[in-house]
PDB file of C-alpha atoms in Angstrom:
ATOM      1  CA  MET A 201     -29.396  10.615 -15.336  1.00  0.00           C
ATOM      2  CA  THR A 202     -26.740  11.496 -17.896  1.00  0.00           C
ATOM      3  CA  GLY A 203     -24.358   8.968 -19.389  1.00  0.00           C
ATOM      4  CA  LYS A 204     -22.473   8.427 -22.579  1.00  0.00           C
ATOM      5  CA  TRP A 205     -20.470   6.031 -24.670  1.00  0.00           C
ATOM      6  CA  ILE A 206     -16.830   6.985 -24.244  1.00  0.00           C
ATOM      7  CA  PRO A 207     -15.582   7.283 -27.834  1.00  0.00           C
ATOM      8  CA  ALA A 208     -12.975   4.825 -29.051  1.00  0.00           C
ATOM      9  CA  VAL A 209      -9.469   6.235 -28.840  1.00  0.00           C
ATOM     10  CA  GLY A 210      -6.390   5.403 -30.888  1.00  0.00           C
ATOM     11  CA  GLN A 211      -8.234   5.233 -34.199  1.00  0.00           C
ATOM     12  CA  GLY A 212      -6.462   3.723 -37.190  1.00  0.00           C
ATOM     13  CA  GLY A 213      -6.689  -0.001 -36.485  1.00  0.00           C
ATOM     14  CA  THR A 214      -9.160  -2.680 -35.484  1.00  0.00           C
ATOM     15  CA  THR A 215      -8.553  -4.578 -32.276  1.00  0.00           C
ATOM     16  CA  ILE A 216      -9.505  -8.231 -31.871  1.00  0.00           C
ATOM     17  CA  THR A 217     -10.100  -8.748 -28.161  1.00  0.00           C
ATOM     18  CA  ILE A 218     -13.264  -7.177 -26.831  1.00  0.00           C
ATOM     19  CA  ILE A 219     -12.777  -5.199 -23.626  1.00  0.00           C
ATOM     20  CA  LEU A 220     -15.863  -3.518 -22.181  1.00  0.00           C
ATOM     21  CA  SER A 221     -15.554  -0.973 -19.385  1.00  0.00           C
ATOM     22  CA  LEU A 222     -18.159   0.839 -17.297  1.00  0.00           C
ATOM     23  CA  LEU A 223     -17.198   3.903 -15.257  1.00  0.00           C
ATOM     24  CA  THR A 224     -19.549   5.327 -12.626  1.00  0.00           C
ATOM     25  CA  GLU A 225     -19.145   7.609  -9.627  1.00  0.00           C
ATOM     26  CA  ASP A 226     -19.382   4.627  -7.250  1.00  0.00           C
ATOM     27  CA  TYR A 227     -17.620   1.758  -9.011  1.00  0.00           C
ATOM     28  CA  ILE A 228     -15.647   0.810 -12.100  1.00  0.00           C
ATOM     29  CA  LEU A 229     -16.096  -2.459 -14.015  1.00  0.00           C
ATOM     30  CA  GLN A 230     -14.050  -4.045 -16.788  1.00  0.00           C
ATOM     31  CA  VAL A 231     -14.805  -7.233 -18.746  1.00  0.00           C
ATOM     32  CA  SER A 232     -12.395  -9.001 -21.100  1.00  0.00           C
ATOM     33  CA  ASP A 233     -12.874 -12.220 -23.020  1.00  0.00           C
ATOM     34  CA  ARG A 234     -10.222 -14.963 -22.778  1.00  0.00           C
ATOM     35  CA  ARG A 235      -9.936 -16.293 -26.337  1.00  0.00           C
ATOM     36  CA  LEU A 236      -6.689 -16.221 -28.306  1.00  0.00           C
ATOM     37  CA  THR A 237      -6.908 -16.578 -32.078  1.00  0.00           C
ATOM     38  CA  ARG A 238      -4.641 -16.392 -35.075  1.00  0.00           C
ATOM     39  CA  MET A 239      -5.645 -15.539 -38.606  1.00  0.00           C
ATOM     40  CA  VAL A 240      -5.118 -18.342 -41.142  1.00  0.00           C
ATOM     41  CA  ASN A 241      -6.027 -17.475 -44.736  1.00  0.00           C
ATOM     42  CA  GLY A 242      -8.313 -14.747 -43.474  1.00  0.00           C
ATOM     43  CA  ASN A 243     -10.127 -16.967 -40.983  1.00  0.00           C
ATOM     44  CA  ALA A 244      -9.873 -16.853 -37.187  1.00  0.00           C
ATOM     45  CA  GLN A 245      -8.392 -20.028 -35.733  1.00  0.00           C
ATOM     46  CA  VAL A 246      -8.840 -20.571 -31.987  1.00  0.00           C
ATOM     47  CA  VAL A 247      -5.530 -21.116 -30.185  1.00  0.00           C
ATOM     48  CA  ASP A 248      -6.689 -20.975 -26.559  1.00  0.00           C
ATOM     49  CA  ASP A 249     -10.041 -20.281 -24.909  1.00  0.00           C
ATOM     50  CA  GLU A 250      -8.667 -19.815 -21.403  1.00  0.00           C
ATOM     51  CA  SER A 251      -5.980 -17.147 -21.681  1.00  0.00           C
ATOM     52  CA  ASN A 252      -5.900 -14.398 -19.066  1.00  0.00           C
ATOM     53  CA  LYS A 253      -5.634 -10.908 -20.587  1.00  0.00           C
ATOM     54  CA  ALA A 254      -6.274  -8.821 -17.475  1.00  0.00           C
ATOM     55  CA  VAL A 255      -4.140  -7.261 -14.751  1.00  0.00           C
ATOM     56  CA  LEU A 256      -5.364  -5.676 -11.525  1.00  0.00           C
ATOM     57  CA  PHE A 257      -2.886  -2.986 -10.481  1.00  0.00           C
ATOM     58  CA  GLY A 258      -3.943  -2.669  -6.866  1.00  0.00           C
ATOM     59  CA  THR A 259      -6.784  -0.183  -6.570  1.00  0.00           C
ATOM     60  CA  TYR A 260      -5.265   2.057  -9.240  1.00  0.00           C
ATOM     61  CA  LEU A 261      -6.208   0.289 -12.430  1.00  0.00           C
ATOM     62  CA  SER A 262      -7.934  -2.660 -14.037  1.00  0.00           C
ATOM     63  CA  ILE A 263      -6.169  -3.059 -17.368  1.00  0.00           C
ATOM     64  CA  ALA A 264      -6.473  -5.619 -20.166  1.00  0.00           C
ATOM     65  CA  TYR A 265      -4.745  -6.045 -23.499  1.00  0.00           C
ATOM     66  CA  THR A 266      -5.752  -6.706 -27.058  1.00  0.00           C
ATOM     67  CA  GLY A 267      -3.312  -7.768 -29.748  1.00  0.00           C
ATOM     68  CA  LEU A 268      -0.169  -9.891 -29.459  1.00  0.00           C
ATOM     69  CA  ALA A 269      -0.437 -12.594 -26.778  1.00  0.00           C
ATOM     70  CA  THR A 270       3.305 -12.670 -26.040  1.00  0.00           C
ATOM     71  CA  LEU A 271       5.860  -9.867 -26.057  1.00  0.00           C
ATOM     72  CA  PRO A 272       9.678  -9.823 -25.735  1.00  0.00           C
ATOM     73  CA  ARG A 273      11.026  -8.638 -22.406  1.00  0.00           C
ATOM     74  CA  THR A 274      13.185  -5.528 -22.606  1.00  0.00           C
ATOM     75  CA  VAL A 275      16.479  -4.721 -20.923  1.00  0.00           C
ATOM     76  CA  ALA A 276      14.611  -2.736 -18.251  1.00  0.00           C
ATOM     77  CA  MET A 277      12.702  -5.915 -17.410  1.00  0.00           C
ATOM     78  CA  GLY A 278      15.924  -7.839 -16.900  1.00  0.00           C
ATOM     79  CA  GLN A 279      16.359  -9.190 -20.426  1.00  0.00           C
ATOM     80  CA  ARG A 280      20.041  -9.409 -21.258  1.00  0.00           C
ATOM     81  CA  GLU A 281      21.127  -7.828 -24.508  1.00  0.00           C
ATOM     82  CA  ASN A 282      22.053 -10.085 -27.429  1.00  0.00           C
ATOM     83  CA  ARG A 283      20.468 -13.122 -25.761  1.00  0.00           C
ATOM     84  CA  GLY A 284      17.564 -13.541 -28.160  1.00  0.00           C
ATOM     85  CA  LEU A 285      13.911 -12.811 -27.559  1.00  0.00           C
ATOM     86  CA  HIS A 286      12.707 -13.918 -24.141  1.00  0.00           C
ATOM     87  CA  ARG A 287       8.961 -13.610 -24.645  1.00  0.00           C
ATOM     88  CA  ALA A 288       6.442 -13.540 -21.832  1.00  0.00           C
ATOM     89  CA  PRO A 289       2.642 -13.865 -21.865  1.00  0.00           C
ATOM     90  CA  THR A 290       1.396 -10.337 -22.471  1.00  0.00           C
ATOM     91  CA  ASN A 291      -0.556 -10.157 -19.195  1.00  0.00           C
ATOM     92  CA  VAL A 292       2.669 -10.918 -17.289  1.00  0.00           C
ATOM     93  CA  TRP A 293       4.686  -8.588 -19.558  1.00  0.00           C
ATOM     94  CA  LEU A 294       2.104  -5.862 -18.877  1.00  0.00           C
ATOM     95  CA  ALA A 295       2.515  -6.178 -15.107  1.00  0.00           C
ATOM     96  CA  GLU A 296       6.315  -6.113 -15.481  1.00  0.00           C
ATOM     97  CA  ALA A 297       6.167  -2.938 -17.584  1.00  0.00           C
ATOM     98  CA  LEU A 298       3.833  -1.142 -15.177  1.00  0.00           C
ATOM     99  CA  ARG A 299       5.924  -1.876 -12.097  1.00  0.00           C
ATOM    100  CA  LEU A 300       8.896   0.072 -13.484  1.00  0.00           C
ATOM    101  CA  GLY A 301       7.200   3.347 -12.488  1.00  0.00           C
ATOM    102  CA  LYS A 302       6.792   4.955  -9.065  1.00  0.00           C
ATOM    103  CA  SER A 303       3.474   6.695  -9.695  1.00  0.00           C
ATOM    104  CA  LEU A 304       0.485   5.940 -11.902  1.00  0.00           C
ATOM    105  CA  ASP A 305       1.695   8.463 -14.462  1.00  0.00           C
ATOM    106  CA  GLU A 306       5.202   6.977 -14.463  1.00  0.00           C
ATOM    107  CA  CYS A 307       3.785   3.452 -14.705  1.00  0.00           C
ATOM    108  CA  LEU A 308       1.711   4.321 -17.766  1.00  0.00           C
ATOM    109  CA  GLU A 309       4.651   6.097 -19.391  1.00  0.00           C
ATOM    110  CA  SER A 310       6.792   3.040 -18.658  1.00  0.00           C
ATOM    111  CA  LEU A 311       4.183   0.878 -20.357  1.00  0.00           C
ATOM    112  CA  ARG A 312       4.189   3.107 -23.429  1.00  0.00           C
ATOM    113  CA  ARG A 313       7.993   3.125 -23.645  1.00  0.00           C
ATOM    114  CA  GLN A 314       8.463  -0.608 -23.038  1.00  0.00           C
ATOM    115  CA  ALA A 315       5.761  -1.445 -25.580  1.00  0.00           C
ATOM    116  CA  GLU A 316       7.539   0.656 -28.191  1.00  0.00           C
ATOM    117  CA  LEU A 317      10.856  -1.036 -27.416  1.00  0.00           C
ATOM    118  CA  ALA A 318       9.356  -4.523 -27.416  1.00  0.00           C
ATOM    119  CA  HIS A 319       7.572  -4.037 -30.721  1.00  0.00           C
ATOM    120  CA  GLY A 320      10.774  -2.589 -32.175  1.00  0.00           C
ATOM    121  CA  ARG A 321      12.357  -6.019 -31.698  1.00  0.00           C
ATOM    122  CA  LEU A 322       9.708  -7.807 -33.760  1.00  0.00           C
ATOM    123  CA  HIS A 323      11.550  -7.256 -37.030  1.00  0.00           C
ATOM    124  CA  SER A 324      10.197 -10.347 -38.788  1.00  0.00           C
ATOM    125  CA  MET A 325       6.552  -9.531 -38.090  1.00  0.00           C
ATOM    126  CA  PRO A 326       4.712  -7.422 -40.681  1.00  0.00           C
ATOM    127  CA  PRO A 327       3.483  -4.061 -39.324  1.00  0.00           C
ATOM    128  CA  GLY A 328      -0.142  -4.979 -39.963  1.00  0.00           C
ATOM    129  CA  ALA A 329       0.158  -7.868 -37.502  1.00  0.00           C
ATOM    130  CA  ARG A 330       1.471  -5.697 -34.658  1.00  0.00           C
ATOM    131  CA  LEU A 331      -1.772  -4.072 -33.518  1.00  0.00           C
ATOM    132  CA  GLN A 332      -1.702  -3.680 -29.742  1.00  0.00           C
ATOM    133  CA  ALA A 333      -3.756  -1.804 -27.189  1.00  0.00           C
ATOM    134  CA  PHE A 334      -3.749  -1.744 -23.403  1.00  0.00           C
ATOM    135  CA  VAL A 335      -7.065  -0.476 -22.028  1.00  0.00           C
ATOM    136  CA  GLY A 336      -7.168   0.517 -18.367  1.00  0.00           C
ATOM    137  CA  VAL A 337      -9.867   1.996 -16.147  1.00  0.00           C
ATOM    138  CA  GLY A 338      -9.436   3.197 -12.612  1.00  0.00           C
ATOM    139  CA  TRP A 339      -9.463   6.051 -10.112  1.00  0.00           C
ATOM    140  CA  THR A 340      -7.135   8.996 -10.713  1.00  0.00           C
ATOM    141  CA  ARG A 341      -6.393  12.045  -8.613  1.00  0.00           C
ATOM    142  CA  PHE A 342      -5.611  14.933 -10.947  1.00  0.00           C
ATOM    143  CA  ASP A 343      -3.743  18.079  -9.907  1.00  0.00           C
ATOM    144  CA  ASP A 344      -6.792  20.208 -10.660  1.00  0.00           C
ATOM    145  CA  SER A 345      -9.157  17.837  -8.861  1.00  0.00           C
ATOM    146  CA  SER A 346      -7.577  17.120  -5.499  1.00  0.00           C
ATOM    147  CA  GLU A 347     -10.878  16.873  -3.644  1.00  0.00           C
ATOM    148  CA  SER A 348     -11.911  13.517  -5.109  1.00  0.00           C
ATOM    149  CA  LEU A 349     -10.765  10.575  -7.181  1.00  0.00           C
ATOM    150  CA  VAL A 350     -11.949  10.707 -10.797  1.00  0.00           C
ATOM    151  CA  PRO A 351     -13.122   7.659 -12.799  1.00  0.00           C
ATOM    152  CA  THR A 352     -10.703   7.579 -15.720  1.00  0.00           C
ATOM    153  CA  LEU A 353      -9.920   5.613 -18.879  1.00  0.00           C
ATOM    154  CA  HIS A 354      -6.227   5.183 -19.709  1.00  0.00           C
ATOM    155  CA  GLN A 355      -5.212   3.612 -23.020  1.00  0.00           C
ATOM    156  CA  VAL A 356      -1.793   2.924 -24.537  1.00  0.00           C
ATOM    157  CA  ASP A 357      -1.769   1.745 -28.162  1.00  0.00           C
ATOM    158  CA  ASN A 358      -0.136   1.761 -31.588  1.00  0.00           C
ATOM    159  CA  LEU A 359      -3.381   1.689 -33.553  1.00  0.00           C
ATOM    160  CA  ALA A 360      -2.688   4.867 -35.531  1.00  0.00           C
ATOM    161  CA  ASP A 361       1.026   4.264 -36.139  1.00  0.00           C
ATOM    162  CA  ARG A 362       2.461   0.743 -35.809  1.00  0.00           C
ATOM    163  CA  LYS A 363       5.927   2.109 -34.928  1.00  0.00           C
ATOM    164  CA  ARG A 364       4.777   4.469 -32.209  1.00  0.00           C
ATOM    165  CA  PHE A 365       2.806   3.915 -29.004  1.00  0.00           C
ATOM    166  CA  VAL A 366       0.798   6.802 -27.586  1.00  0.00           C
ATOM    167  CA  ARG A 367      -1.165   7.409 -24.393  1.00  0.00           C
ATOM    168  CA  HIS A 368      -4.765   8.551 -24.117  1.00  0.00           C
ATOM    169  CA  THR A 369      -6.541   9.733 -20.977  1.00  0.00           C
ATOM    170  CA  VAL A 370     -10.306  10.265 -20.799  1.00  0.00           C
ATOM    171  CA  ARG A 371     -11.886  11.583 -17.591  1.00  0.00           C
ATOM    172  CA  LEU A 372     -15.502  10.750 -16.819  1.00  0.00           C
ATOM    173  CA  ASP A 373     -17.519  13.950 -17.222  1.00  0.00           C
ATOM    174  CA  SER A 374     -20.999  12.460 -16.919  1.00  0.00           C
ATOM    175  CA  GLU A 375     -22.756  10.251 -14.397  1.00  0.00           C
ATOM    176  CA  TYR A 376     -21.511   7.118 -16.135  1.00  0.00           C
ATOM    177  CA  GLY A 377     -19.586   6.110 -19.217  1.00  0.00           C
ATOM    178  CA  VAL A 378     -19.152   2.922 -21.257  1.00  0.00           C
ATOM    179  CA  HIS A 379     -16.188   2.104 -23.479  1.00  0.00           C
ATOM    180  CA  SER A 380     -15.562  -0.760 -25.892  1.00  0.00           C
ATOM    181  CA  SER A 381     -12.173  -1.638 -27.365  1.00  0.00           C
ATOM    182  CA  LYS A 382     -13.857  -2.507 -30.662  1.00  0.00           C
ATOM    183  CA  PRO A 383     -17.123  -1.430 -32.281  1.00  0.00           C
ATOM    184  CA  LEU A 384     -20.132  -3.451 -31.184  1.00  0.00           C
ATOM    185  CA  ARG A 385     -22.753  -4.558 -33.658  1.00  0.00           C
ATOM    186  CA  LYS A 386     -25.550  -2.004 -33.774  1.00  0.00           C
ATOM    187  CA  ASP A 387     -28.182  -4.175 -32.075  1.00  0.00           C
ATOM    188  CA  VAL A 388     -25.790  -5.251 -29.298  1.00  0.00           C
ATOM    189  CA  ASP A 389     -24.650  -1.655 -28.804  1.00  0.00           C
ATOM    190  CA  GLU A 390     -28.177  -0.279 -28.574  1.00  0.00           C
ATOM    191  CA  LYS A 391     -29.310  -3.031 -26.197  1.00  0.00           C
ATOM    192  CA  LEU A 392     -26.334  -2.501 -23.890  1.00  0.00           C
ATOM    193  CA  HIS A 393     -26.753   1.282 -23.971  1.00  0.00           C
ATOM    194  CA  LEU A 394     -30.430   1.010 -22.977  1.00  0.00           C
ATOM    195  CA  ARG A 395     -29.817  -1.636 -20.327  1.00  0.00           C
ATOM    196  CA  ILE A 396     -26.965   0.218 -18.608  1.00  0.00           C
ATOM    197  CA  GLY A 397     -28.936   3.476 -18.638  1.00  0.00           C
ATOM    198  CA  VAL A 398     -31.932   1.837 -16.949  1.00  0.00           C
ATOM    199  CA  LEU A 399     -29.771   0.064 -14.363  1.00  0.00           C
ATOM    200  CA  ILE A 400     -27.888   3.227 -13.411  1.00  0.00           C
ATOM    201  CA  GLU A 401     -31.126   5.231 -13.196  1.00  0.00           C
ATOM    202  CA  ARG A 402     -32.625   2.610 -10.857  1.00  0.00           C
ATOM    203  CA  GLY A 403     -29.540   2.635  -8.680  1.00  0.00           C
ATOM    204  CA  SER A 404     -28.783  -1.031  -9.381  1.00  0.00           C
ATOM    205  CA  ASP A 405     -25.496  -2.343  -8.032  1.00  0.00           C
ATOM    206  CA  MET A 406     -22.478  -3.617  -9.930  1.00  0.00           C
ATOM    207  CA  HIS A 407     -23.826  -7.175 -10.163  1.00  0.00           C
ATOM    208  CA  ALA A 408     -26.576  -6.236 -12.603  1.00  0.00           C
ATOM    209  CA  ALA A 409     -24.289  -3.900 -14.538  1.00  0.00           C
ATOM    210  CA  GLY A 410     -21.607  -6.604 -14.713  1.00  0.00           C
ATOM    211  CA  SER A 411     -24.153  -9.084 -16.071  1.00  0.00           C
ATOM    212  CA  ALA A 412     -25.072  -6.572 -18.791  1.00  0.00           C
ATOM    213  CA  LEU A 413     -21.440  -6.260 -19.863  1.00  0.00           C
ATOM    214  CA  ILE A 414     -20.941 -10.043 -19.857  1.00  0.00           C
ATOM    215  CA  ASP A 415     -24.095 -10.559 -21.926  1.00  0.00           C
ATOM    216  CA  ALA A 416     -22.870  -8.009 -24.487  1.00  0.00           C
ATOM    217  CA  VAL A 417     -19.582  -9.896 -24.862  1.00  0.00           C
ATOM    218  CA  ARG A 418     -21.364 -13.218 -25.301  1.00  0.00           C
ATOM    219  CA  GLU A 419     -23.861 -11.785 -27.769  1.00  0.00           C
ATOM    220  CA  SER A 420     -20.929 -10.428 -29.782  1.00  0.00           C
ATOM    221  CA  ALA A 421     -19.282 -13.866 -29.699  1.00  0.00           C
ATOM    222  CA  GLU A 422     -22.274 -15.357 -31.514  1.00  0.00           C
ATOM    223  CA  PHE A 423     -21.214 -13.734 -34.787  1.00  0.00           C
ATOM    224  CA  ASP A 424     -17.503 -13.003 -34.175  1.00  0.00           C
ATOM    225  CA  LYS A 425     -15.258 -16.066 -33.849  1.00  0.00           C
ATOM    226  CA  THR A 426     -12.397 -13.976 -32.431  1.00  0.00           C
ATOM    227  CA  ILE A 427     -14.433 -13.390 -29.251  1.00  0.00           C
ATOM    228  CA  GLY A 428     -14.699 -16.082 -26.582  1.00  0.00           C
ATOM    229  CA  THR A 429     -17.617 -16.658 -24.213  1.00  0.00           C
ATOM    230  CA  GLY A 430     -15.394 -17.140 -21.163  1.00  0.00           C
ATOM    231  CA  VAL A 431     -14.923 -13.764 -19.477  1.00  0.00           C
ATOM    232  CA  LEU A 432     -13.186 -12.114 -16.551  1.00  0.00           C
ATOM    233  CA  LEU A 433     -14.916  -9.241 -14.768  1.00  0.00           C
ATOM    234  CA  SER A 434     -12.965  -6.916 -12.443  1.00  0.00           C
ATOM    235  CA  CYS A 435     -14.427  -4.292 -10.111  1.00  0.00           C
ATOM    236  CA  ILE A 436     -12.826  -1.370  -8.262  1.00  0.00           C
ATOM    237  CA  PRO A 437     -15.321   0.401  -5.958  1.00  0.00           C
ATOM    238  CA  ARG A 438     -14.720   4.025  -4.997  1.00  0.00           C
ATOM    239  CA  ALA A 439     -14.955   3.079  -1.319  1.00  0.00           C
ATOM    240  CA  GLN A 440     -12.029   0.691  -1.687  1.00  0.00           C
ATOM    241  CA  ALA A 441      -9.899   3.160  -3.654  1.00  0.00           C
ATOM    242  CA  GLU A 442     -10.444   5.888  -1.047  1.00  0.00           C
ATOM    243  CA  ARG A 443      -9.749   3.507   1.817  1.00  0.00           C
ATOM    244  CA  ALA A 444      -6.523   2.308   0.212  1.00  0.00           C
ATOM    245  CA  GLU A 445      -5.383   5.909  -0.225  1.00  0.00           C
ATOM    246  CA  LYS A 446      -5.810   6.578   3.483  1.00  0.00           C
ATOM    247  CA  THR A 447      -4.543   3.310   4.995  1.00  0.00           C
ATOM    248  CA  GLY A 448      -2.332   1.745   2.313  1.00  0.00           C
ATOM    249  CA  GLU A 449      -4.302  -1.494   2.626  1.00  0.00           C
ATOM    250  CA  TRP A 450      -6.972  -3.101   0.529  1.00  0.00           C
ATOM    251  CA  ALA A 451      -8.937  -6.338   0.468  1.00  0.00           C
ATOM    252  CA  ILE A 452      -9.732  -8.521  -2.503  1.00  0.00           C
ATOM    253  CA  ASP A 453     -12.711 -10.827  -3.023  1.00  0.00           C
ATOM    254  CA  PRO A 454     -13.359 -13.523  -5.678  1.00  0.00           C
ATOM    255  CA  THR A 455     -16.965 -12.304  -6.006  1.00  0.00           C
ATOM    256  CA  LEU A 456     -18.120  -8.787  -6.789  1.00  0.00           C
ATOM    257  CA  SER A 457     -18.068  -6.536  -3.735  1.00  0.00           C
ATOM    258  CA  ARG A 458     -19.325  -3.034  -2.997  1.00  0.00           C
ATOM    259  CA  ASP A 459     -16.482  -2.464  -0.540  1.00  0.00           C
ATOM    260  CA  ASN A 460     -13.423  -4.377  -1.794  1.00  0.00           C
ATOM    261  CA  LEU A 461     -11.418  -4.875  -4.944  1.00  0.00           C
ATOM    262  CA  SER A 462     -13.017  -7.903  -6.581  1.00  0.00           C
ATOM    263  CA  TYR A 463     -13.258 -10.074  -9.647  1.00  0.00           C
ATOM    264  CA  THR A 464     -15.420 -12.827 -11.134  1.00  0.00           C
ATOM    265  CA  TYR A 465     -14.367 -15.385 -13.729  1.00  0.00           C
ATOM    266  CA  VAL A 466     -17.259 -16.858 -15.726  1.00  0.00           C
ATOM    267  CA  PRO A 467     -16.234 -19.905 -17.803  1.00  0.00           C
ATOM    268  CA  PRO A 468     -17.723 -20.666 -21.228  1.00  0.00           C
ATOM    269  CA  GLY A 469     -21.193 -22.129 -20.978  1.00  0.00           C
ATOM    270  CA  ARG A 470     -21.763 -20.972 -17.395  1.00  0.00           C
ATOM    271  CA  ASN A 471     -23.524 -17.999 -15.839  1.00  0.00           C
ATOM    272  CA  SER A 472     -21.973 -18.192 -12.370  1.00  0.00           C
ATOM    273  CA  GLY A 473     -18.441 -17.178 -11.506  1.00  0.00           C
ATOM    274  CA  THR A 474     -15.594 -19.175 -10.027  1.00  0.00           C
ATOM    275  CA  ALA A 475     -12.702 -18.114  -7.798  1.00  0.00           C
ATOM    276  CA  HIS A 476     -10.118 -17.740 -10.530  1.00  0.00           C
ATOM    277  CA  GLY A 477      -8.700 -14.297 -11.133  1.00  0.00           C
ATOM    278  CA  PRO A 478      -6.469 -11.942 -13.088  1.00  0.00           C
ATOM    279  CA  THR A 479      -2.770 -11.277 -12.774  1.00  0.00           C
ATOM    280  CA  LEU A 480      -2.295  -9.110  -9.672  1.00  0.00           C
ATOM    281  CA  LEU A 481       0.314  -6.340  -9.433  1.00  0.00           C
ATOM    282  CA  LEU A 482       0.927  -5.274  -5.835  1.00  0.00           C
ATOM    283  CA  PRO A 483       1.988  -1.786  -4.688  1.00  0.00           C
ATOM    284  CA  ASP A 484       5.528  -3.006  -3.909  1.00  0.00           C
ATOM    285  CA  GLY A 485       5.978  -4.311  -7.467  1.00  0.00           C
ATOM    286  CA  SER A 486       5.382  -7.979  -6.662  1.00  0.00           C
ATOM    287  CA  ILE A 487       3.411  -9.937  -9.231  1.00  0.00           C
ATOM    288  CA  LEU A 488       1.077 -12.845  -8.580  1.00  0.00           C
ATOM    289  CA  GLY A 489       0.234 -15.054 -11.545  1.00  0.00           C
ATOM    290  CA  GLN A 490      -3.484 -15.783 -11.726  1.00  0.00           C
ATOM    291  CA  ILE A 491      -4.841 -15.353  -8.228  1.00  0.00           C
ATOM    292  CA  VAL A 492      -7.056 -17.960  -6.620  1.00  0.00           C
ATOM    293  CA  ILE A 493      -7.905 -16.815  -3.095  1.00  0.00           C
ATOM    294  CA  GLY A 494     -10.649 -16.836  -0.513  1.00  0.00           C
ATOM    295  CA  ALA A 495     -12.952 -13.948   0.227  1.00  0.00           C
ATOM    296  CA  GLY A 496     -11.936 -10.951   2.295  1.00  0.00           C
ATOM    297  CA  VAL A 497      -8.183 -11.396   2.026  1.00  0.00           C
ATOM    298  CA  THR A 498      -6.469  -8.202   3.163  1.00  0.00           C
ATOM    299  CA  VAL A 499      -3.479  -7.315   1.010  1.00  0.00           C
ATOM    300  CA  ARG A 500      -0.511  -5.291   2.200  1.00  0.00           C
ATOM    301  CA  ALA A 501       2.646  -4.394   0.296  1.00  0.00           C
ATOM    302  CA  SER A 502       4.605  -7.207   1.895  1.00  0.00           C
ATOM    303  CA  PHE A 503       4.814  -9.930  -0.726  1.00  0.00           C
ATOM    304  CA  PRO A 504       8.350 -10.935  -1.786  1.00  0.00           C
ATOM    305  CA  GLN A 505       9.600  -9.525  -5.062  1.00  0.00           C
ATOM    306  CA  ALA A 506       8.960 -12.048  -7.810  1.00  0.00           C
ATOM    307  CA  GLU A 507      11.872 -13.281  -9.873  1.00  0.00           C
ATOM    308  CA  PRO A 508      11.472 -13.386 -13.695  1.00  0.00           C
ATOM    309  CA  ASP A 509      11.136 -17.187 -13.809  1.00  0.00           C
ATOM    310  CA  ASP A 510       8.347 -17.039 -11.224  1.00  0.00           C
ATOM    311  CA  LEU A 511       6.187 -14.627 -13.196  1.00  0.00           C
ATOM    312  CA  LEU A 512       4.613 -17.087 -15.622  1.00  0.00           C
ATOM    313  CA  PRO A 513       1.021 -17.898 -14.682  1.00  0.00           C
ATOM    314  CA  PRO A 514       0.361 -21.444 -13.523  1.00  0.00           C
ATOM    315  CA  THR A 515      -0.846 -23.969 -16.101  1.00  0.00           C
TER     316      THR A 515
END
């Protein structure tokens, strides 16, 4: 069984939010914490412990952000020029930026361009405070690999140059791969590496692997106040991605599923998930705030287009 740690991309800055991703040949998992902090005199001050940072882009991508928690909408998003900064929660902004494209490649390029434009409007913010990264994992069909979908990491960030956003694409070239948006402490890293390797070798399902990722986040939170213990775990199985490609339909479950797109929200202090999910971007460009649905809901591209004022997640 061969696996590896996918090296951090976009070197040059340190992210705050921890986003852990596991890519395998059968399923893809992503975990993000939900804590927002601000630095006051060099110390992390908790602003919110229940902020959603994740977007599920159909079966294409599970993507989460680290960095600024709100971003100004651009003209392409419907923001009128010379009307001030209309800021949106970054998870909603992220979904709005992605839906401007007509293919995965166009969507990611749209994200890069809109991020550059949005950050260009933050004139009063010092460059050092503008660190931003969008980390996505999903299934990609490359031109040179038409026979199968490839587990892939897609990242858009300004970590090397605050004025310029760049894209990174890393294809899985081993039996599994793990990526972290920020360096893990050595003992947490080694424990997670060993645990994932054993689970994959034994053929364990995504539940055990998801628990390993969640535990790594919570162990990191014990010594890093910028990391919260409430987490959101998203899963995109290969079976669902292939089925969606053929039929244009997919189902979503509020508990991890081997067959359907799924998610689990685990609140602080609990080990069991609840039916509270990420922002959902549908194939027709519609955006749902933070989904709360029953199991086995079949989704088709038939939701009405959301208006800008309807895009804010419910409180």
